[in-house]
Short mmCIF file of C-alpha atoms in Angstrom, two decimals:
data_model
loop_
_atom_site.label_atom_id
_atom_site.label_comp_id
_atom_site.label_asym_id
_atom_site.label_seq_id
_atom_site.Cartn_x
_atom_site.Cartn_y
_atom_site.Cartn_z
CA MET L 1 11.79 -31.02 16.41
CA LYS L 2 15.43 -30.07 16.70
CA LYS L 3 16.22 -27.44 19.36
CA SER L 4 19.33 -25.32 19.78
CA ASN L 5 21.46 -26.64 22.60
CA ALA L 6 22.74 -23.26 23.71
CA ALA L 7 22.09 -19.66 22.87
CA LEU L 8 25.00 -18.14 20.97
CA LEU L 9 26.05 -14.79 22.37
CA VAL L 10 27.80 -12.56 19.89
CA ALA L 11 29.25 -9.08 20.15
CA LEU L 12 27.02 -6.32 18.91
CA SER L 13 29.72 -5.30 16.43
CA VAL L 14 29.16 -8.44 14.30
CA LEU L 15 25.46 -7.76 13.76
CA ASN L 16 26.12 -5.79 10.59
CA VAL L 17 24.22 -2.88 12.09
CA THR L 18 24.80 0.85 12.13
CA PHE L 19 25.05 2.57 15.53
CA PHE L 20 24.23 6.22 16.01
CA GLN L 21 25.75 7.05 19.37
CA ASN L 22 24.66 9.99 21.53
CA CYS L 23 21.84 10.97 19.21
CA ALA L 24 18.99 9.10 20.84
CA PRO L 25 15.71 10.93 21.24
CA ASN L 26 14.73 11.94 24.73
CA ASN L 27 12.38 9.01 25.15
CA GLY L 28 15.23 6.44 24.84
CA LEU L 29 16.51 3.93 22.31
CA GLN L 30 14.92 3.40 18.92
CA PHE L 31 15.35 0.52 16.46
CA SER L 32 14.62 0.65 12.75
CA ILE L 33 15.37 -0.94 9.38
CA ASP L 34 16.22 1.43 6.54
CA ALA L 35 15.59 1.14 2.79
CA ASN L 36 18.85 -0.76 2.34
CA SER L 37 17.84 -3.41 4.88
CA ALA L 38 20.32 -2.08 7.43
CA TYR L 39 19.27 -2.55 11.03
CA ASN L 40 19.81 0.70 12.95
CA ILE L 41 19.91 1.37 16.68
CA TYR L 42 19.58 4.99 17.76
CA GLY L 43 20.93 5.77 21.21
CA ASP L 44 23.39 4.40 23.75
CA LEU L 45 23.20 0.68 24.43
CA PRO L 46 23.71 -0.37 28.06
CA PRO L 47 26.89 -2.37 28.86
CA ASN L 48 24.88 -5.56 29.60
CA ALA L 49 23.28 -5.63 26.13
CA GLN L 50 23.58 -8.98 24.36
CA VAL L 51 22.51 -10.60 21.11
CA VAL L 52 21.30 -14.20 20.95
CA SER L 53 21.45 -15.96 17.58
CA LEU L 54 19.04 -18.76 16.68
CA LYS L 55 19.08 -21.07 13.66
CA PRO L 56 15.60 -22.25 12.61
CA GLU L 57 14.66 -25.32 10.60
CA GLU L 58 12.46 -25.43 7.54
CA SER L 59 8.86 -24.78 8.67
CA LYS L 60 6.36 -27.60 8.36
CA GLU L 61 2.68 -27.02 7.70
CA TYR L 62 -0.02 -28.71 9.75
CA PRO L 63 -1.61 -31.27 7.39
CA SER L 64 -4.97 -31.20 9.16
CA THR L 65 -6.95 -29.24 11.71
CA GLN L 66 -9.39 -30.19 14.46
CA LEU L 67 -11.84 -27.30 14.73
CA VAL L 68 -13.93 -27.35 17.92
CA LEU L 69 -16.94 -25.01 17.78
CA VAL L 70 -18.49 -24.38 21.20
CA ILE L 71 -21.67 -22.32 20.92
CA ASP L 72 -23.72 -20.79 23.71
CA ASN L 73 -27.26 -22.23 23.47
CA SER L 74 -28.85 -20.14 26.22
CA ALA L 75 -31.91 -17.95 25.67
CA THR L 76 -30.03 -14.76 24.69
CA MET L 77 -27.91 -16.15 21.85
CA LYS L 78 -30.18 -16.40 18.78
CA GLN L 79 -28.79 -13.29 17.04
CA SER L 80 -25.16 -14.27 17.60
CA GLN L 81 -25.77 -17.84 16.40
CA GLU L 82 -27.31 -16.55 13.16
CA ALA L 83 -24.36 -14.18 12.63
CA LEU L 84 -21.90 -17.04 13.06
CA ALA L 85 -23.84 -19.32 10.69
CA GLU L 86 -23.76 -16.62 7.99
CA LYS L 87 -19.98 -16.19 8.31
CA ALA L 88 -18.92 -19.79 8.95
CA ASP L 89 -17.94 -20.20 5.28
CA LYS L 90 -15.24 -17.57 5.70
CA LEU L 91 -13.65 -19.46 8.56
CA LEU L 92 -13.73 -22.82 6.79
CA THR L 93 -12.52 -21.34 3.48
CA SER L 94 -9.43 -20.01 5.27
CA LEU L 95 -8.62 -23.63 6.21
CA SER L 96 -9.54 -25.15 2.83
CA SER L 97 -5.99 -26.24 1.94
CA LYS L 98 -6.06 -29.01 4.56
CA LYS L 99 -8.38 -31.58 6.06
CA VAL L 100 -10.65 -30.01 8.67
CA THR L 101 -12.69 -32.01 11.18
CA VAL L 102 -15.38 -29.84 12.77
CA HIS L 103 -16.73 -30.77 16.22
CA LEU L 104 -19.87 -28.90 17.34
CA LEU L 105 -20.55 -28.55 21.08
CA THR L 106 -22.60 -26.17 23.23
CA THR L 107 -22.07 -24.42 26.55
CA SER L 108 -24.50 -26.99 27.98
CA SER L 109 -22.72 -30.08 26.63
CA TYR L 110 -20.79 -30.63 29.84
CA ALA L 111 -24.04 -30.99 31.80
CA THR L 112 -25.94 -33.30 29.47
CA ASN L 113 -23.57 -36.08 28.45
CA THR L 114 -22.49 -38.88 30.76
CA ILE L 115 -21.50 -42.50 30.23
CA MET L 116 -22.27 -45.13 32.85
CA GLY L 117 -19.79 -47.93 33.42
CA TYR L 118 -20.27 -51.00 35.60
CA GLY L 119 -17.76 -53.03 37.51
CA MET L 120 -16.66 -54.75 40.66
CA VAL L 121 -13.75 -54.63 43.07
CA ASN L 122 -11.45 -57.63 42.87
CA ASN L 123 -8.65 -57.60 45.44
CA GLY L 124 -8.96 -53.86 45.70
CA VAL L 125 -8.82 -53.29 41.93
CA GLU L 126 -11.78 -51.81 40.08
CA THR L 127 -12.65 -53.86 36.99
CA TYR L 128 -15.25 -52.52 34.56
CA VAL L 129 -17.57 -54.29 32.16
CA LYS L 130 -19.91 -53.01 29.45
CA THR L 131 -23.27 -53.92 30.99
CA ALA L 132 -24.63 -54.48 34.47
CA ALA L 133 -25.66 -58.01 33.45
CA GLU L 134 -21.98 -58.99 33.31
CA LEU L 135 -21.45 -58.25 37.00
CA THR L 136 -20.74 -61.22 39.26
CA GLY L 137 -20.02 -61.62 42.93
CA SER L 138 -21.68 -60.11 45.96
CA PRO L 139 -23.42 -56.72 45.66
CA GLU L 140 -21.05 -55.24 48.23
CA ASN L 141 -18.29 -55.45 45.63
CA GLN L 142 -20.19 -53.71 42.85
CA VAL L 143 -19.28 -50.18 41.81
CA ALA L 144 -20.90 -47.78 39.37
CA LYS L 145 -18.58 -45.44 37.50
CA LEU L 146 -19.93 -42.23 35.98
CA ASN L 147 -17.71 -40.56 33.38
CA PHE L 148 -18.81 -36.96 32.96
CA GLY L 149 -18.05 -35.04 29.81
CA THR L 150 -17.30 -37.97 27.53
CA LEU L 151 -19.00 -35.86 24.94
CA ASN L 152 -20.59 -36.95 21.70
CA PRO L 153 -20.35 -33.84 19.51
CA THR L 154 -21.78 -33.44 16.04
CA ASN L 155 -18.90 -33.98 13.60
CA PHE L 156 -18.27 -32.85 10.02
CA VAL L 157 -15.25 -33.46 7.77
CA LEU L 158 -14.00 -31.23 4.95
CA ASN L 159 -11.24 -32.48 2.64
CA PRO L 160 -9.28 -30.34 0.16
CA THR L 161 -9.99 -33.02 -2.47
CA ASP L 162 -13.77 -32.66 -2.10
CA SER L 163 -15.69 -31.49 -5.12
CA GLU L 164 -17.34 -28.09 -4.88
CA THR L 165 -20.73 -29.78 -4.69
CA ALA L 166 -19.63 -32.06 -1.85
CA ARG L 167 -18.03 -29.14 -0.03
CA GLN L 168 -21.17 -27.01 -0.27
CA THR L 169 -23.24 -29.90 1.05
CA VAL L 170 -21.06 -30.13 4.18
CA LEU L 171 -21.04 -26.34 4.60
CA ASN L 172 -24.83 -26.26 4.46
CA LYS L 173 -24.99 -28.96 7.13
CA ILE L 174 -22.60 -26.99 9.36
CA ARG L 175 -24.65 -23.79 8.97
CA SER L 176 -27.85 -25.66 9.80
CA ALA L 177 -26.22 -27.33 12.80
CA ILE L 178 -25.02 -23.98 14.18
CA LYS L 179 -28.52 -22.53 13.94
CA GLY L 180 -29.95 -25.78 15.26
CA VAL L 181 -28.20 -25.64 18.64
CA GLY L 182 -31.16 -23.50 19.69
CA ILE L 183 -31.68 -21.39 22.78
CA GLY L 184 -33.05 -24.02 25.16
CA GLY L 185 -29.78 -24.74 26.95
CA ILE L 186 -29.07 -24.06 30.61
CA ASP L 187 -28.60 -20.43 31.61
CA GLN L 188 -25.51 -21.19 33.71
CA GLU L 189 -23.17 -21.34 30.75
CA SER L 190 -19.78 -22.97 31.11
CA GLY L 191 -18.15 -23.11 27.72
CA LEU L 192 -14.77 -23.69 29.35
CA CYS L 193 -16.07 -26.89 30.91
CA SER L 194 -17.27 -28.20 27.54
CA VAL L 195 -13.89 -27.31 26.00
CA ILE L 196 -11.72 -28.93 28.66
CA GLN L 197 -13.86 -32.07 28.84
CA PHE L 198 -13.64 -32.51 25.07
CA LEU L 199 -9.89 -31.90 24.91
CA SER L 200 -9.17 -34.15 27.89
CA GLN L 201 -11.55 -37.03 27.26
CA THR L 202 -12.08 -37.28 23.51
CA PRO L 203 -11.31 -40.92 22.63
CA ALA L 204 -9.48 -40.01 19.41
CA LYS L 205 -6.17 -38.55 20.58
CA LEU L 206 -4.82 -35.89 18.29
CA SER L 207 -1.61 -36.46 16.34
CA GLU L 208 1.52 -34.43 17.15
CA ASN L 209 1.40 -32.52 13.87
CA GLU L 210 -2.33 -31.84 13.92
CA LYS L 211 -3.52 -28.42 15.06
CA THR L 212 -6.47 -28.10 17.44
CA VAL L 213 -8.29 -24.79 17.35
CA VAL L 214 -11.30 -23.85 19.46
CA PHE L 215 -13.85 -21.18 18.63
CA LEU L 216 -16.03 -20.31 21.64
CA LEU L 217 -19.08 -18.07 21.15
CA THR L 218 -20.83 -17.06 24.38
CA ASP L 219 -22.21 -13.92 26.01
CA GLU L 220 -21.05 -14.94 29.50
CA ASP L 221 -19.35 -17.58 31.59
CA ASN L 222 -21.34 -17.34 34.79
CA TYR L 223 -21.14 -20.80 36.31
CA SER L 224 -19.42 -19.91 39.54
CA ALA L 225 -19.88 -23.14 41.52
CA ALA L 226 -16.52 -24.43 42.72
CA ASN L 227 -17.15 -28.03 41.62
CA HIS L 228 -19.43 -27.80 38.60
CA CYS L 229 -17.25 -29.39 35.90
CA LYS L 230 -17.19 -33.01 36.96
CA LYS L 231 -14.58 -35.35 35.52
CA GLU L 232 -15.78 -38.59 37.05
CA SER L 233 -17.17 -40.12 40.20
CA VAL L 234 -17.10 -43.71 41.39
CA ASN L 235 -19.94 -44.83 43.63
CA THR L 236 -19.94 -47.96 45.79
CA LEU L 237 -23.23 -49.86 45.75
CA THR L 238 -23.98 -51.68 49.00
CA THR L 239 -26.95 -53.77 50.14
CA PHE L 240 -29.06 -51.92 52.74
CA ARG L 241 -32.37 -52.93 54.28
CA SER L 242 -35.00 -50.31 53.49
CA TYR L 243 -38.20 -49.49 55.35
CA LEU L 244 -41.34 -48.09 53.77
CA TYR L 245 -43.66 -45.81 55.70
CA SER L 246 -46.49 -43.35 55.02
CA ARG L 247 -46.90 -39.64 55.66
CA THR L 248 -49.97 -37.49 55.14
CA MET L 249 -49.32 -34.11 53.52
CA VAL L 250 -51.37 -31.25 52.12
CA GLU L 251 -51.85 -31.00 48.35
CA TYR L 252 -53.52 -27.87 46.97
CA GLU L 253 -54.32 -26.24 43.63
CA ILE L 254 -53.46 -22.60 42.86
CA VAL L 255 -55.49 -20.75 40.20
CA GLY L 256 -54.52 -17.26 39.11
CA GLU L 257 -53.19 -14.96 36.39
CA GLY L 258 -49.56 -14.08 35.62
CA TYR L 259 -46.57 -15.34 33.64
CA THR L 260 -43.82 -17.92 33.84
CA GLU L 261 -40.11 -17.37 33.28
CA ARG L 262 -37.33 -19.68 32.09
CA ASP L 263 -33.73 -18.77 31.23
CA GLY L 264 -34.62 -15.08 31.42
CA VAL L 265 -37.48 -15.41 28.89
CA LYS L 266 -40.95 -14.45 30.13
CA SER L 267 -44.21 -15.84 28.80
CA THR L 268 -47.21 -13.65 28.03
CA VAL L 269 -49.69 -12.92 30.83
CA GLN L 270 -52.10 -15.85 31.00
CA ALA L 271 -54.32 -17.94 33.24
CA LEU L 272 -52.18 -20.19 35.45
CA THR L 273 -52.99 -23.37 37.35
CA PHE L 274 -50.45 -25.20 39.51
CA THR L 275 -50.62 -28.09 41.97
CA ASP L 276 -48.29 -27.81 44.94
CA ARG L 277 -47.91 -29.58 48.27
CA VAL L 278 -46.70 -28.74 51.75
CA GLY L 279 -44.75 -31.12 53.93
CA SER L 280 -44.57 -28.90 56.99
CA ILE L 281 -48.31 -29.39 57.66
CA ILE L 282 -48.50 -33.12 58.36
CA ARG L 283 -51.40 -34.93 59.94
CA GLY L 284 -50.77 -37.95 62.10
CA VAL L 285 -51.96 -41.44 62.71
CA GLU L 286 -55.31 -41.71 60.92
CA ASN L 287 -55.62 -42.20 57.17
CA MET L 288 -56.84 -38.86 55.75
CA GLU L 289 -56.37 -39.57 52.03
CA GLY L 290 -58.70 -37.38 49.92
CA GLN L 291 -60.25 -35.44 52.79
CA ASN L 292 -60.59 -31.66 52.56
CA CYS L 293 -58.15 -29.63 54.61
CA ALA L 294 -59.15 -28.69 58.13
CA ALA L 295 -59.96 -24.99 58.62
CA ASP L 296 -56.63 -24.10 60.22
CA ASP L 297 -54.65 -25.83 57.47
CA ALA L 298 -56.80 -24.26 54.71
CA ASN L 299 -56.30 -20.78 56.21
CA ALA L 300 -52.55 -21.28 56.45
CA ILE L 301 -52.38 -22.35 52.80
CA SER L 302 -54.52 -19.38 51.67
CA LYS L 303 -52.25 -16.93 53.49
CA SER L 304 -49.20 -18.58 51.92
CA VAL L 305 -50.66 -18.25 48.39
CA ALA L 306 -51.74 -14.63 49.01
CA ALA L 307 -48.16 -13.78 49.99
CA ARG L 308 -46.97 -14.99 46.57
CA VAL L 309 -48.99 -12.40 44.64
CA GLY L 310 -46.74 -9.69 43.23
CA THR L 311 -43.58 -11.73 43.72
CA THR L 312 -41.70 -14.38 41.78
CA THR L 313 -42.04 -17.84 43.28
CA LEU L 314 -40.73 -21.28 42.33
CA ILE L 315 -43.37 -23.98 41.73
CA VAL L 316 -42.45 -27.39 40.33
CA ASN L 317 -39.08 -26.04 39.10
CA THR L 318 -40.79 -23.17 37.24
CA LYS L 319 -40.45 -19.46 38.06
CA VAL L 320 -43.96 -18.00 38.35
CA PHE L 321 -45.11 -14.41 38.84
CA PHE L 322 -48.74 -14.08 39.99
CA ASN L 323 -50.72 -10.89 39.40
CA SER L 324 -53.56 -12.60 41.25
CA ALA L 325 -54.00 -16.05 42.80
CA HIS L 326 -56.28 -18.05 45.12
CA VAL L 327 -56.55 -21.62 46.45
CA ALA L 328 -59.04 -23.65 44.37
CA SER L 329 -58.80 -26.86 46.40
CA CYS L 330 -56.98 -28.17 49.46
CA LYS L 331 -56.90 -31.89 50.34
CA TYR L 332 -54.85 -34.36 52.32
CA LYS L 333 -52.81 -36.97 50.47
CA ASN L 334 -50.83 -39.97 51.69
CA TYR L 335 -47.29 -40.47 50.42
CA THR L 336 -45.10 -43.54 50.83
CA TYR L 337 -41.45 -42.93 51.62
CA GLY L 338 -38.40 -45.10 52.05
CA PHE L 339 -35.86 -45.01 54.83
CA SER L 340 -32.72 -47.14 54.86
CA THR L 341 -30.32 -48.19 57.57
CA SER L 342 -27.02 -46.35 57.70
CA LEU L 343 -24.71 -49.34 58.09
CA PRO L 344 -24.67 -52.74 56.35
CA SER L 345 -24.22 -54.34 59.77
CA GLU L 346 -27.76 -53.24 60.65
CA ASN L 347 -29.26 -55.41 57.89
CA ALA L 348 -29.76 -58.52 60.01
CA VAL L 349 -32.52 -57.08 62.22
CA ASP L 350 -36.08 -56.16 61.15
CA TYR L 351 -36.52 -52.81 62.88
CA CYS L 352 -40.20 -52.61 62.07
CA VAL L 353 -40.75 -54.75 65.17
CA ASN L 354 -37.42 -54.46 67.03
CA PRO L 355 -35.92 -51.52 68.95
CA TYR L 356 -34.03 -49.01 66.80
CA ARG L 357 -31.72 -46.25 68.08
CA GLY L 358 -33.39 -45.83 71.45
CA SER L 359 -36.97 -46.10 70.15
CA ALA L 360 -39.36 -49.06 70.35
CA ASN L 361 -39.10 -49.65 66.60
CA MET L 362 -38.34 -47.95 63.31
CA MET L 363 -41.67 -46.14 63.13
CA GLN L 364 -41.38 -44.76 66.64
CA TYR L 365 -37.93 -43.49 65.67
CA MET L 366 -39.34 -41.95 62.48
CA ALA L 367 -42.15 -40.28 64.44
CA VAL L 368 -39.46 -38.41 66.36
CA VAL L 369 -37.61 -37.39 63.20
CA TYR L 370 -40.68 -36.65 61.03
CA THR L 371 -43.78 -35.46 62.88
CA GLY L 372 -46.95 -37.14 61.65
CA VAL L 373 -45.58 -40.49 60.48
CA LEU L 374 -48.27 -43.15 60.59
CA GLY L 375 -48.07 -45.95 63.13
CA THR L 376 -46.14 -49.19 63.05
CA GLN L 377 -48.81 -50.87 60.88
CA ALA L 378 -47.44 -48.86 57.93
CA CYS L 379 -43.90 -50.18 58.34
CA ARG L 380 -42.70 -52.81 55.90
CA SER L 381 -39.09 -53.93 55.60
CA ASN L 382 -37.51 -54.65 52.25
CA THR L 383 -34.07 -55.52 50.87
CA GLN L 384 -32.90 -53.26 48.08
CA TYR L 385 -29.66 -51.95 46.56
CA PHE L 386 -28.78 -48.34 47.34
CA VAL L 387 -25.82 -46.18 46.33
CA GLY L 388 -24.06 -46.15 49.63
CA ALA L 389 -21.33 -43.52 49.18
CA VAL L 390 -19.28 -41.65 46.59
CA THR L 391 -15.84 -43.12 47.04
CA ARG L 392 -14.08 -40.82 44.56
CA ALA L 393 -15.01 -37.65 42.70
CA GLN L 394 -12.80 -35.54 40.45
CA TYR L 395 -13.48 -32.16 38.86
CA TYR L 396 -12.02 -29.89 36.23
CA LEU L 397 -11.66 -26.12 36.65
CA ASN L 398 -11.06 -26.19 40.41
CA SER L 399 -7.28 -26.64 40.71
CA ALA L 400 -6.36 -22.93 41.01
CA PRO L 401 -7.77 -19.79 42.69
CA THR L 402 -9.49 -18.55 39.50
CA LEU L 403 -11.45 -20.20 36.69
CA ALA L 404 -8.98 -18.96 34.07
CA GLU L 405 -5.92 -20.29 35.92
CA SER L 406 -7.64 -23.64 36.50
CA PHE L 407 -8.49 -23.95 32.80
CA LEU L 408 -4.86 -23.41 31.79
CA LYS L 409 -3.66 -26.02 34.31
CA ASP L 410 -6.19 -28.55 33.01
CA LEU L 411 -5.23 -27.67 29.45
CA ALA L 412 -1.57 -28.37 30.22
CA ALA L 413 -2.55 -31.72 31.74
CA SER L 414 -4.39 -32.62 28.54
CA LYS L 415 -1.04 -32.36 26.70
CA MET L 416 -2.42 -30.05 24.02
CA GLY L 417 0.76 -27.98 24.31
CA SER L 418 1.64 -25.75 21.38
CA ASN L 419 -0.86 -27.54 19.15
CA PHE L 420 -3.71 -25.62 20.77
CA PHE L 421 -5.21 -22.24 19.87
CA MET L 422 -8.46 -20.66 21.03
CA SER L 423 -10.51 -17.69 19.83
CA ILE L 424 -13.26 -16.46 22.17
CA VAL L 425 -16.07 -14.11 21.18
CA THR L 426 -17.80 -12.92 24.34
CA ASN L 427 -19.36 -10.09 26.33
CA ILE L 428 -16.44 -7.86 27.29
CA LYS L 429 -16.89 -5.43 30.17
CA GLY L 430 -17.27 -1.85 28.96
CA GLN L 431 -18.12 -2.72 25.36
CA ALA L 432 -20.39 -0.33 23.50
CA CYS L 433 -23.26 -2.63 22.52
CA ALA L 434 -26.19 -3.31 24.84
CA LEU L 435 -26.79 -6.98 25.64
CA ASN L 436 -29.73 -8.37 27.57
CA GLN L 437 -29.99 -6.78 30.97
CA GLY L 438 -28.62 -8.99 33.67
CA GLN L 439 -25.97 -10.71 31.55
CA SER L 440 -22.70 -11.04 33.40
CA ASN L 441 -19.41 -10.22 31.71
CA GLY L 442 -17.03 -12.81 30.34
CA ASP L 443 -14.32 -11.66 32.76
CA SER L 444 -12.80 -15.11 33.19
CA LEU L 445 -12.60 -15.48 29.40
CA VAL L 446 -10.86 -12.12 29.01
CA ARG L 447 -8.49 -13.11 31.80
CA LEU L 448 -7.52 -16.20 29.80
CA SER L 449 -6.21 -14.08 26.94
CA GLU L 450 -4.22 -12.02 29.45
CA LEU L 451 -2.63 -15.10 31.01
CA SER L 452 -1.98 -16.85 27.69
CA PRO L 453 -1.91 -14.12 25.01
CA PHE L 454 -0.12 -16.33 22.54
CA ASN L 455 -2.60 -19.23 22.52
CA ILE L 456 -5.87 -17.52 23.46
CA LYS L 457 -7.47 -14.41 21.97
CA THR L 458 -10.66 -12.67 23.14
CA TYR L 459 -12.97 -10.52 21.01
CA SER L 460 -16.13 -8.50 21.63
CA ILE L 461 -19.49 -10.05 20.77
CA CYS L 462 -20.92 -6.65 19.76
CA PRO L 463 -22.65 -6.66 16.36
CA GLY L 464 -20.85 -4.43 13.87
CA ASP L 465 -17.39 -5.03 15.29
CA ASP L 466 -15.52 -7.10 12.70
CA THR L 467 -15.15 -9.71 15.42
CA PHE L 468 -15.67 -12.87 13.43
CA THR L 469 -13.24 -11.79 10.71
CA ASN L 470 -10.49 -11.03 13.24
CA ALA L 471 -11.07 -14.28 15.11
CA PHE L 472 -11.10 -16.32 11.90
CA GLU L 473 -7.85 -14.75 10.69
CA GLU L 474 -6.13 -15.68 13.96
CA ILE L 475 -7.39 -19.26 13.68
CA ALA L 476 -6.19 -19.55 10.08
CA ALA L 477 -2.74 -18.22 11.02
CA ALA L 478 -2.47 -20.51 14.04
CA SER L 479 -3.40 -23.54 11.92
CA THR L 480 -0.72 -23.03 9.28
CA TYR L 481 2.81 -23.74 10.55
CA VAL L 482 4.16 -26.07 13.22
CA SER L 483 5.88 -23.97 15.89
CA GLN L 484 9.63 -24.03 16.50
CA GLU L 485 11.03 -23.85 20.02
CA PHE L 486 14.52 -22.88 21.27
CA ASP L 487 16.24 -22.75 24.65
CA LEU L 488 16.55 -19.20 25.95
CA THR L 489 17.64 -17.85 29.32
CA ILE L 490 17.01 -14.17 30.02
CA PRO L 491 18.34 -12.55 33.24
CA GLU L 492 15.56 -11.34 35.55
CA ASP L 493 16.46 -7.68 35.08
CA GLN L 494 16.47 -7.89 31.26
CA GLN L 495 13.97 -8.39 28.46
CA ILE L 496 13.82 -8.86 24.70
CA ARG L 497 13.96 -5.46 22.99
CA ASP L 498 13.92 -6.56 19.36
CA VAL L 499 13.73 -9.75 17.26
CA ILE L 500 15.31 -9.65 13.81
CA LEU L 501 14.70 -12.26 11.09
CA SER L 502 17.35 -12.30 8.34
CA HIS L 503 16.68 -14.14 5.06
CA ALA L 504 19.33 -15.61 2.75
CA ASP L 505 18.72 -12.88 0.18
CA GLY L 506 19.75 -10.22 2.71
CA THR L 507 16.22 -9.09 3.57
CA ILE L 508 15.76 -8.18 7.24
CA VAL L 509 12.39 -8.23 9.03
CA LYS L 510 11.53 -7.06 12.55
CA LEU L 511 9.23 -9.67 14.06
CA LYS L 512 6.19 -8.57 16.00
CA SER L 513 5.54 -9.97 19.45
CA ASN L 514 2.47 -11.89 18.23
CA VAL L 515 4.66 -14.50 16.51
CA TYR L 516 6.80 -15.51 19.48
CA GLU L 517 6.32 -16.32 23.14
CA VAL L 518 8.85 -16.67 25.96
CA HIS L 519 8.14 -19.00 28.86
CA ASP L 520 9.93 -21.48 31.14
CA GLY L 521 13.37 -20.96 29.59
CA LYS L 522 12.10 -21.33 26.04
CA ILE L 523 11.19 -19.08 23.13
CA ASN L 524 8.51 -20.40 20.80
CA PHE L 525 7.90 -19.10 17.26
CA LYS L 526 4.40 -19.70 15.88
CA ASN L 527 2.23 -18.62 12.98
CA ILE L 528 5.30 -17.79 10.89
CA LYS L 529 7.11 -19.51 8.02
CA LEU L 530 10.80 -19.99 8.68
CA SER L 531 13.51 -21.37 6.42
CA ALA L 532 16.64 -23.36 7.23
CA SER L 533 18.63 -20.58 5.52
CA ASP L 534 17.15 -17.92 7.83
CA SER L 535 18.75 -16.61 11.00
CA ILE L 536 17.10 -14.98 14.03
CA LYS L 537 18.80 -12.54 16.37
CA LEU L 538 17.38 -11.33 19.67
CA VAL L 539 18.50 -7.98 21.14
CA ILE L 540 18.33 -8.34 24.94
CA PHE L 541 19.10 -5.90 27.74
#
């Protein structure tokens, strides 16, 4: 795209404007266009006022659009998903003049999709192959590469040449897919992670004149862990000698009444039975497999279970609330564990029978570390591959102090540039509607629209607010015309006061701030049709 090499400064007197000196209202200067398309300035202009003239090119339309739908699939989103499915036609109809490729992701996509690669280090260079069977060389040179977020979204394509029947078939599939994302996703939503992983790692790179628009529907963005959005990690696999040993632990059965809870959704009150075990009560040398717990152990377990009544406790990764509970059985059970040496250099010696780290053998050492380990007769050495260490790990969304700032930095690195637009429908702090108690606000999402108001818009998720309509209109506008960018330098103590678009027929239009953005010595015009016969003038002081 052609850019102006220098901003043309012209005297205010050549603007073909009418000045009304010394008649400004008390609140300062005013600008207006009268019925005769004359541009009027009311009030005294400061001596440093300047006008910058820009000459646009003929606007080009984006021939196609990549529409990325990211939908919250946590337990509280059923109503919002159904509302979006009902109104999806309106969004897609607004884009019907061009080819639209729809990619459907969820706020859990970032956590559920990984691709494993295999490879080896040759002269310090990692070389990857498709399957582990292709690996050659010693195990010390093998590496396993995990690519996180190489997502596999559900895709749909709409073409303007489709028949009405074909179009309706695709629309029905899209509606069904939106409803089908369900509410079984993780409750630590991170829609931004799904978005940035897709934009950064999608194999099909987007063309320069293809618009990418993202629609994110979520009631919160509450994944606050610093390194939760993993880009990739490379693990070195090294041969270690492992040692197997036995420990005797307590396994007991809890019977009671109460309910379970997952993702904020509680079950009905019902009879509950869980099997749990305790590693802190460990019996020593003799084999006690299947024996009933000794009296002191049984009493300790009973007291522990009684303390859980009336509170929420975690059993086998399930939140459980007991109204009543008791111990139905308590027995000892043997478990076999593995322990590996810390250094490959230790592989040559069998520490089951040789001294290890100041102890007579491995089992004597383990008896110091883990009380109750069985004697040396339980030790058996083995040779096995273990992941020795993570040699490199990279993450998205952790390069700046805040989640919003990090997202924008990662977005810039993905080279989306001006071809990117995002509409977010989320839980905004202070909104009128009542969401599920305990939902956090989408503060980081709102902050995004404050930091990048031109490319990112945020709307309330409240039912009744014409949210979807407003968001869809912004997406349609952003997907229409390729932006035009010009060099522009504004002194620090000045700002743009007015932007005037003049057409060849003499018509003059004052442009609103939502069609241009100033940053890094540039002014960018988007979502507006410009002609080569037009002229743009900026009033700056």
